[in-house]
PDB file of C-alpha atoms in Angstrom:
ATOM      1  CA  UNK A   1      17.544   1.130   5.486  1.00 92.00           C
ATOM      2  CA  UNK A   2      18.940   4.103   3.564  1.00 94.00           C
ATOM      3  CA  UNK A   3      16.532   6.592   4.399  1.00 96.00           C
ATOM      4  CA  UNK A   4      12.959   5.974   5.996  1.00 97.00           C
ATOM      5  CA  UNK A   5      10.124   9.414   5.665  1.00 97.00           C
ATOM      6  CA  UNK A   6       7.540  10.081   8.017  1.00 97.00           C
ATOM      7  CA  UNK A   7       4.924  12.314   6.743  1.00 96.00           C
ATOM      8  CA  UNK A   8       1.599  13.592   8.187  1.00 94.00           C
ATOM      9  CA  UNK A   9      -1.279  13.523   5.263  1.00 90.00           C
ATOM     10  CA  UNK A  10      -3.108  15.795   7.150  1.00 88.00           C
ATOM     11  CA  UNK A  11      -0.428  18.369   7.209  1.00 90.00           C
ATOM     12  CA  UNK A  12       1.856  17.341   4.463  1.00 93.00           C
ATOM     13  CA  UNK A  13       4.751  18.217   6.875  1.00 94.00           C
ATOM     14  CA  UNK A  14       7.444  15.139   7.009  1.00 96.00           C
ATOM     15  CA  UNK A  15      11.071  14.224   8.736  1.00 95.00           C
ATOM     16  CA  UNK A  16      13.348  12.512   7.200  1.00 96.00           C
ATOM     17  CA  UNK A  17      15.673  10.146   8.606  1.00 95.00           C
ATOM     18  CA  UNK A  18      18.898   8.841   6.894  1.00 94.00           C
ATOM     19  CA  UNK A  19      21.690   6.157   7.415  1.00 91.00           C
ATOM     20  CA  UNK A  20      24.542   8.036   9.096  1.00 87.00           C
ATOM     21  CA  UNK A  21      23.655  11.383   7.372  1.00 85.00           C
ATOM     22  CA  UNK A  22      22.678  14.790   7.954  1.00 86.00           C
ATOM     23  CA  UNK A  23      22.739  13.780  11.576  1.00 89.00           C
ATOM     24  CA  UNK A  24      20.456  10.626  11.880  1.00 93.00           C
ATOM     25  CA  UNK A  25      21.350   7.601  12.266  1.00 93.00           C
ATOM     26  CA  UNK A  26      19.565   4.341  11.674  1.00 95.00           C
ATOM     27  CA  UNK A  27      19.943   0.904  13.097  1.00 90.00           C
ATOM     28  CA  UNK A  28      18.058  -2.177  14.418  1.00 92.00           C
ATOM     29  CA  UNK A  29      15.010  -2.918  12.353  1.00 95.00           C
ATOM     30  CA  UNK A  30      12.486  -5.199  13.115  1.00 94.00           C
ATOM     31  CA  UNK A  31       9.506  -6.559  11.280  1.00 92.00           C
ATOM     32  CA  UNK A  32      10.295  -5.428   7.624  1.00 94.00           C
ATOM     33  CA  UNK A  33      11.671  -8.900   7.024  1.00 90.00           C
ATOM     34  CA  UNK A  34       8.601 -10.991   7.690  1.00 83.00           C
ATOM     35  CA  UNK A  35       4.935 -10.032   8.979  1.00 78.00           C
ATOM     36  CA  UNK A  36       3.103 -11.409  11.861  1.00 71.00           C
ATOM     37  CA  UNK A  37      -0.259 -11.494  10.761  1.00 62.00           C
ATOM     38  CA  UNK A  38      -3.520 -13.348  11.699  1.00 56.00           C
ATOM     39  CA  UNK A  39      -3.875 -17.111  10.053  1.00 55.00           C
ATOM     40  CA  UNK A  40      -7.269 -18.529   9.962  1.00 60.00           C
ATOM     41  CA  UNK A  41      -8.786 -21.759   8.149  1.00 59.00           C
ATOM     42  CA  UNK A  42     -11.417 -21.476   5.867  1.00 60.00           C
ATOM     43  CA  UNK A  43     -14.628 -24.077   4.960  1.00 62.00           C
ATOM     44  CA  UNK A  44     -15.954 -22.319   1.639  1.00 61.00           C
ATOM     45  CA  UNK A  45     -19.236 -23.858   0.694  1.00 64.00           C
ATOM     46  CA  UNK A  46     -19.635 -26.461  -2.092  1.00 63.00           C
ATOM     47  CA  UNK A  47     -15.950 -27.262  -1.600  1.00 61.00           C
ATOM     48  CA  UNK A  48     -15.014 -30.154  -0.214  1.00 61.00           C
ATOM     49  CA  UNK A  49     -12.370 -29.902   3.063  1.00 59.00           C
ATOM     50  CA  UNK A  50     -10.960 -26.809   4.166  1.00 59.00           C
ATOM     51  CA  UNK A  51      -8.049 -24.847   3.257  1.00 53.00           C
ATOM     52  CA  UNK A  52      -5.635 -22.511   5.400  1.00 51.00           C
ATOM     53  CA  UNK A  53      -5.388 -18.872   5.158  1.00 51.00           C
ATOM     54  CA  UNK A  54      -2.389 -17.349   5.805  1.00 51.00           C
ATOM     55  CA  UNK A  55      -2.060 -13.336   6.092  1.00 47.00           C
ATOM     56  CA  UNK A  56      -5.849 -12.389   6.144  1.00 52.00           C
ATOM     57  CA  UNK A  57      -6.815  -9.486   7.458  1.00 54.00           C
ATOM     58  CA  UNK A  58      -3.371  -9.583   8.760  1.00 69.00           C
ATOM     59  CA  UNK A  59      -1.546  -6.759  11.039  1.00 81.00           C
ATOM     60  CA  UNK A  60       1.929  -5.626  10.580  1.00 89.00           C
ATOM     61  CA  UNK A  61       4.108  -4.789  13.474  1.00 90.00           C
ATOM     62  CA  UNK A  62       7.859  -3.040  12.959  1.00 94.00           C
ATOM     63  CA  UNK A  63       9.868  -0.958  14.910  1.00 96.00           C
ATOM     64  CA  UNK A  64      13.120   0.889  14.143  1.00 96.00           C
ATOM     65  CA  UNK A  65      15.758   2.869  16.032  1.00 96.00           C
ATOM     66  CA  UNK A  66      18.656   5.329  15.753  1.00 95.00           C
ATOM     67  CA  UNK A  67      19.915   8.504  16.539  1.00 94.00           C
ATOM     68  CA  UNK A  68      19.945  12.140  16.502  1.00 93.00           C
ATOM     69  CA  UNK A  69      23.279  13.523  16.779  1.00 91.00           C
ATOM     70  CA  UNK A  70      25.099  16.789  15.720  1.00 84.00           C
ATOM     71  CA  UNK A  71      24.712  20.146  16.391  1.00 80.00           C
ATOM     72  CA  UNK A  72      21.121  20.753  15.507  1.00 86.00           C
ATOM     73  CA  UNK A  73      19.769  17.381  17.512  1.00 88.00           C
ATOM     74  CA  UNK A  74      17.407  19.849  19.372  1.00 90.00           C
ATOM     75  CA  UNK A  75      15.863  21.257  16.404  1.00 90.00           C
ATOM     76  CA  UNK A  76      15.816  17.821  14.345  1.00 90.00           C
ATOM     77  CA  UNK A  77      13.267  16.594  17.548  1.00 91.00           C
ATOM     78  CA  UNK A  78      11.057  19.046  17.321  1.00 92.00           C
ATOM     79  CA  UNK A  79      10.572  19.103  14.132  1.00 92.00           C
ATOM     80  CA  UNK A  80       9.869  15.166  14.392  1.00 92.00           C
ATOM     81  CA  UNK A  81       7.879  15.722  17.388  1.00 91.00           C
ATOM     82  CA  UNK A  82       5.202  18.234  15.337  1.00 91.00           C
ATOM     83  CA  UNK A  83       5.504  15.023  12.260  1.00 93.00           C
ATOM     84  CA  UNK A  84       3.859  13.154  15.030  1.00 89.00           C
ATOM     85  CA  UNK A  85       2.041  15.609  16.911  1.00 82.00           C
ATOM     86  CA  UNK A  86      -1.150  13.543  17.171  1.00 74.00           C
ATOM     87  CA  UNK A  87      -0.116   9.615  18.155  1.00 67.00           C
ATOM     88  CA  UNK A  88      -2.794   6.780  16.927  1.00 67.00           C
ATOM     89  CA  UNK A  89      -3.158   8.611  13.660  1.00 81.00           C
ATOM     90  CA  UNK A  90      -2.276   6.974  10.527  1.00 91.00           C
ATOM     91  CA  UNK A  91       1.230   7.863   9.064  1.00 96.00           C
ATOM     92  CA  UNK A  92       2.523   7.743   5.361  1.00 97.00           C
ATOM     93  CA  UNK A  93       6.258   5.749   5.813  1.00 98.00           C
ATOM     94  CA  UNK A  94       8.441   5.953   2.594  1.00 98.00           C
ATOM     95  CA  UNK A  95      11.703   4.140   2.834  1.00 97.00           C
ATOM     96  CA  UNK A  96      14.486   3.283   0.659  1.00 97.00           C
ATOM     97  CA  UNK A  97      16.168  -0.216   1.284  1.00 95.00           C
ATOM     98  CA  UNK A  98      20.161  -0.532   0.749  1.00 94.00           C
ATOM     99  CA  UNK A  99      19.547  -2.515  -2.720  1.00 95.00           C
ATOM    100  CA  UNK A 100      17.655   0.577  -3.814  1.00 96.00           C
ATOM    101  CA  UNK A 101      13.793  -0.749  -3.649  1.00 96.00           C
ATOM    102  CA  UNK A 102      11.933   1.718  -2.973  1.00 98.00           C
ATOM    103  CA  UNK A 103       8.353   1.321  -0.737  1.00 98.00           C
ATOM    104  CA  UNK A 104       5.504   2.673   1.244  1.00 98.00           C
ATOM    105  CA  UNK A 105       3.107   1.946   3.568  1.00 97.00           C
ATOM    106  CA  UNK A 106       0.731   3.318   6.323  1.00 96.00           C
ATOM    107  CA  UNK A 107       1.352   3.124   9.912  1.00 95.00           C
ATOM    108  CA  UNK A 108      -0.125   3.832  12.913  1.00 93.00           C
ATOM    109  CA  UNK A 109       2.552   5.012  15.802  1.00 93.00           C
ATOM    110  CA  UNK A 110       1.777   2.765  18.959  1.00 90.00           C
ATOM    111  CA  UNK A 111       4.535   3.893  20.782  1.00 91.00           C
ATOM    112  CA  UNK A 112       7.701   6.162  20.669  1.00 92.00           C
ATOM    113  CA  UNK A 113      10.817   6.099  23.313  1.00 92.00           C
ATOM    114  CA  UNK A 114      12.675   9.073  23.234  1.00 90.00           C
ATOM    115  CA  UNK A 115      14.054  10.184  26.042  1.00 90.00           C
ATOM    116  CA  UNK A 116      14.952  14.215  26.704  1.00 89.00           C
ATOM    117  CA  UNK A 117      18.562  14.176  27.114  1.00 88.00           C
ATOM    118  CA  UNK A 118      21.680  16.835  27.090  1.00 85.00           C
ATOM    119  CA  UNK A 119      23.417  14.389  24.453  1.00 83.00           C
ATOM    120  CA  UNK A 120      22.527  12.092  21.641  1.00 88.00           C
ATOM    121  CA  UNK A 121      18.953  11.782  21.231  1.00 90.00           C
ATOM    122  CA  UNK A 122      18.260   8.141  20.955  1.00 93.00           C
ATOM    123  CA  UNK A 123      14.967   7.078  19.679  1.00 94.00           C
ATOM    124  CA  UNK A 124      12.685   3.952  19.244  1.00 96.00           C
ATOM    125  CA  UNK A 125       9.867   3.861  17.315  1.00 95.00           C
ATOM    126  CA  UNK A 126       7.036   0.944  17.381  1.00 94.00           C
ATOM    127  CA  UNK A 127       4.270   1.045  14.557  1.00 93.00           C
ATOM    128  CA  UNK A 128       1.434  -1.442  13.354  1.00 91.00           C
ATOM    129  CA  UNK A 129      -0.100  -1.204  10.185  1.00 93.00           C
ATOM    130  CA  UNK A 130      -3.534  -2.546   9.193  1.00 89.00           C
ATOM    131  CA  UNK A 131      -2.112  -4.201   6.107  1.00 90.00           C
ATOM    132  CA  UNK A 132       0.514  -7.076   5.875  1.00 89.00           C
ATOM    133  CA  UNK A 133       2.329  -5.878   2.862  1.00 93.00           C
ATOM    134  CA  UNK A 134       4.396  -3.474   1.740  1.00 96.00           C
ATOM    135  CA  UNK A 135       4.252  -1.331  -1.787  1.00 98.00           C
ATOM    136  CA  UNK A 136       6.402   0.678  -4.121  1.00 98.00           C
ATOM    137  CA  UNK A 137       6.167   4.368  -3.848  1.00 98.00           C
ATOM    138  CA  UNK A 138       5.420   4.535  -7.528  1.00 97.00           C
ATOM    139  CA  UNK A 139       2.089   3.889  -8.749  1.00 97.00           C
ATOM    140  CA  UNK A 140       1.047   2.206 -12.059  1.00 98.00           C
ATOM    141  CA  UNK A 141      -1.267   2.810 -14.503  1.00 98.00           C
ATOM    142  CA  UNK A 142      -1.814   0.487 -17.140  1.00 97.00           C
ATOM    143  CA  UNK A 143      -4.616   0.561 -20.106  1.00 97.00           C
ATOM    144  CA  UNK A 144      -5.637  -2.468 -21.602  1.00 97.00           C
ATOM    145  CA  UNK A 145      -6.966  -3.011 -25.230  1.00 96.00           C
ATOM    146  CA  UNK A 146     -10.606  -3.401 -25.921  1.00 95.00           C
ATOM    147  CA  UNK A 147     -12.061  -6.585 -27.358  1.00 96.00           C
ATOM    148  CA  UNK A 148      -8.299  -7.638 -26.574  1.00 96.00           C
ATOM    149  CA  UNK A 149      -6.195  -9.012 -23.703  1.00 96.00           C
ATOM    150  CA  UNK A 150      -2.503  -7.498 -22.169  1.00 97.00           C
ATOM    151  CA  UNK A 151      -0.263  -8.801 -19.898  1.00 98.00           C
ATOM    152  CA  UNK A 152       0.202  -6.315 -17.035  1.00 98.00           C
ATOM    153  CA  UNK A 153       2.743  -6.891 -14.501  1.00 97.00           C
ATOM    154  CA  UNK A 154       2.364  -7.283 -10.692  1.00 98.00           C
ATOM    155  CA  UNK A 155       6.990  -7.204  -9.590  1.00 97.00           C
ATOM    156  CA  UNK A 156       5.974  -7.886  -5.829  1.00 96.00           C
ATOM    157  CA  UNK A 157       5.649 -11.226  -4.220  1.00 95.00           C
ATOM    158  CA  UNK A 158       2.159 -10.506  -2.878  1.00 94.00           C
ATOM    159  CA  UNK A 159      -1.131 -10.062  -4.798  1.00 95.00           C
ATOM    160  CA  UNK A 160      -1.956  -6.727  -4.561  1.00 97.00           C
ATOM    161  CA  UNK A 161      -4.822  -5.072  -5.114  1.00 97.00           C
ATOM    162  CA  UNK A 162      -6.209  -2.880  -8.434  1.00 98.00           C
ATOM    163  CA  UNK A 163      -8.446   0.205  -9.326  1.00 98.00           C
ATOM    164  CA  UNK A 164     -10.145  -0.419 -12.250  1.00 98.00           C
ATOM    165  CA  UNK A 165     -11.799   2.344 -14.543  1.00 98.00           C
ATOM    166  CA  UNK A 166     -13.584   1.479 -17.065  1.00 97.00           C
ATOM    167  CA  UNK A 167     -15.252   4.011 -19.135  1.00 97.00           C
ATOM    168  CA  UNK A 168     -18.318   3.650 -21.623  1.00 94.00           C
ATOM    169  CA  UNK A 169     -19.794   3.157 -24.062  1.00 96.00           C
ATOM    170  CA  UNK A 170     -20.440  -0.531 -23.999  1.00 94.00           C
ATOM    171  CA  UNK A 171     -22.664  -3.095 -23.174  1.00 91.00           C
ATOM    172  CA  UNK A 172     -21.785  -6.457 -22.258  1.00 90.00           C
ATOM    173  CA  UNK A 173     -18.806  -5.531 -20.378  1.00 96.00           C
ATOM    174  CA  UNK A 174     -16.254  -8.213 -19.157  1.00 97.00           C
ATOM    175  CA  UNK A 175     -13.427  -8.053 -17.607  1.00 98.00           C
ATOM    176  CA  UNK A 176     -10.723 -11.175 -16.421  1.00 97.00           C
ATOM    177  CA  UNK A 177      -8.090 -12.171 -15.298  1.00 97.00           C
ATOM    178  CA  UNK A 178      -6.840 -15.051 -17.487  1.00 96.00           C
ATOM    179  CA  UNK A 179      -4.362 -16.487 -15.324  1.00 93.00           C
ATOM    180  CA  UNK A 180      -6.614 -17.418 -11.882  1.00 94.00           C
ATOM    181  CA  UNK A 181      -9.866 -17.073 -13.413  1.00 95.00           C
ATOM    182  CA  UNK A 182     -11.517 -14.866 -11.700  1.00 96.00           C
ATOM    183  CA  UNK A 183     -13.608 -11.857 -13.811  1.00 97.00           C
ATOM    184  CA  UNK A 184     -16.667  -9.244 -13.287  1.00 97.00           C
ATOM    185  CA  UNK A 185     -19.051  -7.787 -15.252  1.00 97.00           C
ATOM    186  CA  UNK A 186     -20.489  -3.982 -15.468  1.00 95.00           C
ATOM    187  CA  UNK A 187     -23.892  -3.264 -16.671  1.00 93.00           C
ATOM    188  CA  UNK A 188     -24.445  -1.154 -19.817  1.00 93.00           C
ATOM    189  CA  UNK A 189     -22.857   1.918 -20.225  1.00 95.00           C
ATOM    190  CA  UNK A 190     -23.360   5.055 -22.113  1.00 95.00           C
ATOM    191  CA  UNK A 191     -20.846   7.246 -23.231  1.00 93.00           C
ATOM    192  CA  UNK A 192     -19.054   9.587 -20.899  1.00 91.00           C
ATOM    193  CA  UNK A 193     -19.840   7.192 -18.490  1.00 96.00           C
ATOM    194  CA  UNK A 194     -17.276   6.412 -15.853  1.00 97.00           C
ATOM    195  CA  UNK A 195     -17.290   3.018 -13.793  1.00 97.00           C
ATOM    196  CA  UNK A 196     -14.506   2.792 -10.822  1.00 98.00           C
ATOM    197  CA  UNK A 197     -14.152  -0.341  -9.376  1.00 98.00           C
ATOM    198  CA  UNK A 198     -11.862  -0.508  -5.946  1.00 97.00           C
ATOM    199  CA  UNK A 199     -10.470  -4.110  -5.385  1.00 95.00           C
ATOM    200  CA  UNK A 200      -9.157  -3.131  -1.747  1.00 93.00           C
ATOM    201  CA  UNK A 201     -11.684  -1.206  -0.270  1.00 93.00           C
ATOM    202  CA  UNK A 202     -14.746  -3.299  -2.299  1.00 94.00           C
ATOM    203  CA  UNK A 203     -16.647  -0.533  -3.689  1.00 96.00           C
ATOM    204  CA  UNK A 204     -18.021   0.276  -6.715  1.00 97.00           C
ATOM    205  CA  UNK A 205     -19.458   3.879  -8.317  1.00 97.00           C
ATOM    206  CA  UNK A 206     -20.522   5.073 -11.021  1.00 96.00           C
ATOM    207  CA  UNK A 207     -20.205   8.812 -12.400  1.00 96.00           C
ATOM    208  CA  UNK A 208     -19.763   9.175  -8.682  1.00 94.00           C
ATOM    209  CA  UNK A 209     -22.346   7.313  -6.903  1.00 95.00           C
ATOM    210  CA  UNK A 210     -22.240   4.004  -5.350  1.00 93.00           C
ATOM    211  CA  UNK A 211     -23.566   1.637  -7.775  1.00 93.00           C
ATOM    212  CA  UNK A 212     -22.666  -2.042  -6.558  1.00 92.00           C
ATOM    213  CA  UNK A 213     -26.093  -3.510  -8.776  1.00 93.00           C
ATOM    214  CA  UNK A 214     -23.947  -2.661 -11.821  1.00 95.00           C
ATOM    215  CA  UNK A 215     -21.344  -5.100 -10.596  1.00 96.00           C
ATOM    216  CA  UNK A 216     -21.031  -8.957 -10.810  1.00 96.00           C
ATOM    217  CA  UNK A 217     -18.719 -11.349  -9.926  1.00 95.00           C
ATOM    218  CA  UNK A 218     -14.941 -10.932  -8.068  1.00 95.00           C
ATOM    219  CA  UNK A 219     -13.176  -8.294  -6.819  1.00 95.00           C
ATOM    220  CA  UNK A 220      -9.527  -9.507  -7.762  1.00 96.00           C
ATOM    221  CA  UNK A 221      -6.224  -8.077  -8.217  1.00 96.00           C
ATOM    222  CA  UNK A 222      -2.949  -9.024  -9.527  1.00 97.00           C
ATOM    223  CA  UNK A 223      -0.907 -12.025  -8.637  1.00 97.00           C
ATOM    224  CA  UNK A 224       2.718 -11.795  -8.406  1.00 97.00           C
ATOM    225  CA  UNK A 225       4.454 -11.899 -11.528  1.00 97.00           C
ATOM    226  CA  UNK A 226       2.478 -11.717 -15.086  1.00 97.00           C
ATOM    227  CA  UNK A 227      -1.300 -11.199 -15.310  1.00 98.00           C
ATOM    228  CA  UNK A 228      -3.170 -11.592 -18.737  1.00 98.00           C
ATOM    229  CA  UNK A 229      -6.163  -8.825 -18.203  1.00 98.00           C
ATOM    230  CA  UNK A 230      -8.757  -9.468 -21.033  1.00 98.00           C
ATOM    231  CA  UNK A 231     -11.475  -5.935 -21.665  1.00 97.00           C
ATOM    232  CA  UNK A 232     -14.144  -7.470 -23.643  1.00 97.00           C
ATOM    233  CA  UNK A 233     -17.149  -5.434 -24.445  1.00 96.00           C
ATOM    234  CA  UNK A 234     -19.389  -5.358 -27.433  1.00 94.00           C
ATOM    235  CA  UNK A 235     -20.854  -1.584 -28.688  1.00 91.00           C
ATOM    236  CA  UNK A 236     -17.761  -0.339 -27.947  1.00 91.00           C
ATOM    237  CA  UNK A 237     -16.115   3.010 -29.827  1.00 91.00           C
ATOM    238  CA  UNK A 238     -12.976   4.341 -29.779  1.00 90.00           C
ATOM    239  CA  UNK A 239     -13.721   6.651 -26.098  1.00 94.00           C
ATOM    240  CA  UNK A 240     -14.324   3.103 -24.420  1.00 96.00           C
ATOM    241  CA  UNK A 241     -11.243   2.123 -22.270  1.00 96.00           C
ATOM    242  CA  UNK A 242     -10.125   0.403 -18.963  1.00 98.00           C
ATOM    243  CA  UNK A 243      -7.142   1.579 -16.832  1.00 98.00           C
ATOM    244  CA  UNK A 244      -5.653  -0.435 -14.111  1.00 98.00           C
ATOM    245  CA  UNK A 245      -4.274   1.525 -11.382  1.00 98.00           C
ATOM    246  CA  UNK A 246      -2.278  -0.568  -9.008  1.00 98.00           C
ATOM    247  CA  UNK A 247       1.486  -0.789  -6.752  1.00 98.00           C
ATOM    248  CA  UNK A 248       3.883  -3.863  -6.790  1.00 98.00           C
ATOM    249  CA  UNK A 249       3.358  -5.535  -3.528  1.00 97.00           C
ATOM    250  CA  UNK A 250       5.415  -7.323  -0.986  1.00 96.00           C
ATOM    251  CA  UNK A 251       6.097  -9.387   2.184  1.00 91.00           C
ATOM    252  CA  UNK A 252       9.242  -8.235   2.989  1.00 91.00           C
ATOM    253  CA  UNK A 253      12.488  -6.938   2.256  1.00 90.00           C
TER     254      UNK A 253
END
């Protein structure tokens, strides 16, 4: 790694750690390459035979270590010590590979050696986040035509997961992904109306409010690679639209 960020969302404060620069030093990564996640095998009804399920619901463990040298070693620790002043809270990791991809995730802290000493401060740091993949730090938005279909663009190597907003008027709202099948539906809307639909976390509200009834059929996101996204609605006007909000996922680096 070039650089890896630790920042605390509830603070906003962050430490930054580089390759050989401004006094840090980086080495020995584990886990980035490949996750360990949990497999399981799943019997979905009115299918015949079972099929395996790799990296559901999966955990990623990594760990990385380095150094703190130079002149202000003392200062650089505390300053990464008040980063992490509460351990088993979730951190916000941004790190820069050395081809230049840049990519994020959240991680809890499960452990960190770092012993007090008089010379280089050597540190080890062991994480686990609750989700397998990794994602760029920049995130996309992407509108897609009405009564129309556009290709929108998933550059990981995982599926990753989209925020849809869809905003009315309209009624008979559908919305699909050409390429796997999968689609939902959204009950009428009026205008000024604002419909978010969150693939990840399963929810779905409506000016606000939680308003699952409105919904029917899959939560899906984009597969690696191309996606066609057809927006077909009929009483639609020219305020009716649907944004996809989404990062490029992956499995490793």
């Amino acid at each position: 790694m070039k650089e890896i960020k630790i920042t605390d969302q509830d603070t906003d404060q962050s430490f930054t750690f580089y390759d050989n620069s401004n006094g840090t030093i980086l080495r020995s990564f584990d886990g980035f390459e490949y996750p360990e996640v949990l497999s399981s095998i799943e019997d979905v009804a009115g299918i015949g035979g079972a099929h395996y399920v790799n990296s559901k619901f999966g955990r990623r463990r990594m760990s990385f270590q380095g150094d703190l040298v130079g002149t202000d070693k003392f200062l650089q620790r505390r300053d990464l010590l008040s980063v992490l002043r509460q351990r088993g809270t979730m951190k916000l990791f941004e790190v820069t590979t050395y081809d230049d991809l840049l990519l994020r995730f959240e991680a809890e802290i499960i452990r960190l050696t770092m012993p007090y000493t008089h010379q280089i401060h050597s540190f080890l740091f062991e994480l686990q986040s609750p989700d397998w993949r990794l994602f760029s730090q920049t995130e996309e938005s992407e509108e897609v035509t009405v009564n129309d279909s556009d290709i929108i663009t998933n550059n990981g190597t995982e599926l990753t997961d989209v925020i849809f907003t869809i905003t009315g008027p309209g009624t008979s709202i559908d919305i699909q992904n050409l390429e796997t099948g999968e689609s939902f539906s959204i009950d009428d809307l009026i205008a000024d109306d604002e419909v978010i639909v969150d693939t990840l976390n399963r929810t779905v509200t409506k000016n606000g409010d939680d308003s699952y009834s409105i919904f029917t059929g899959d939560f899906f996101g984009l597969q690696p690679g191309d996606n066609t996204i057809g927006f077909d609605v009929s009483g639609s006007t020219g305020a009716t639209s649907l944004t996809l909000t989404y990062r490029h996922a992956y499995n490793g680096i």
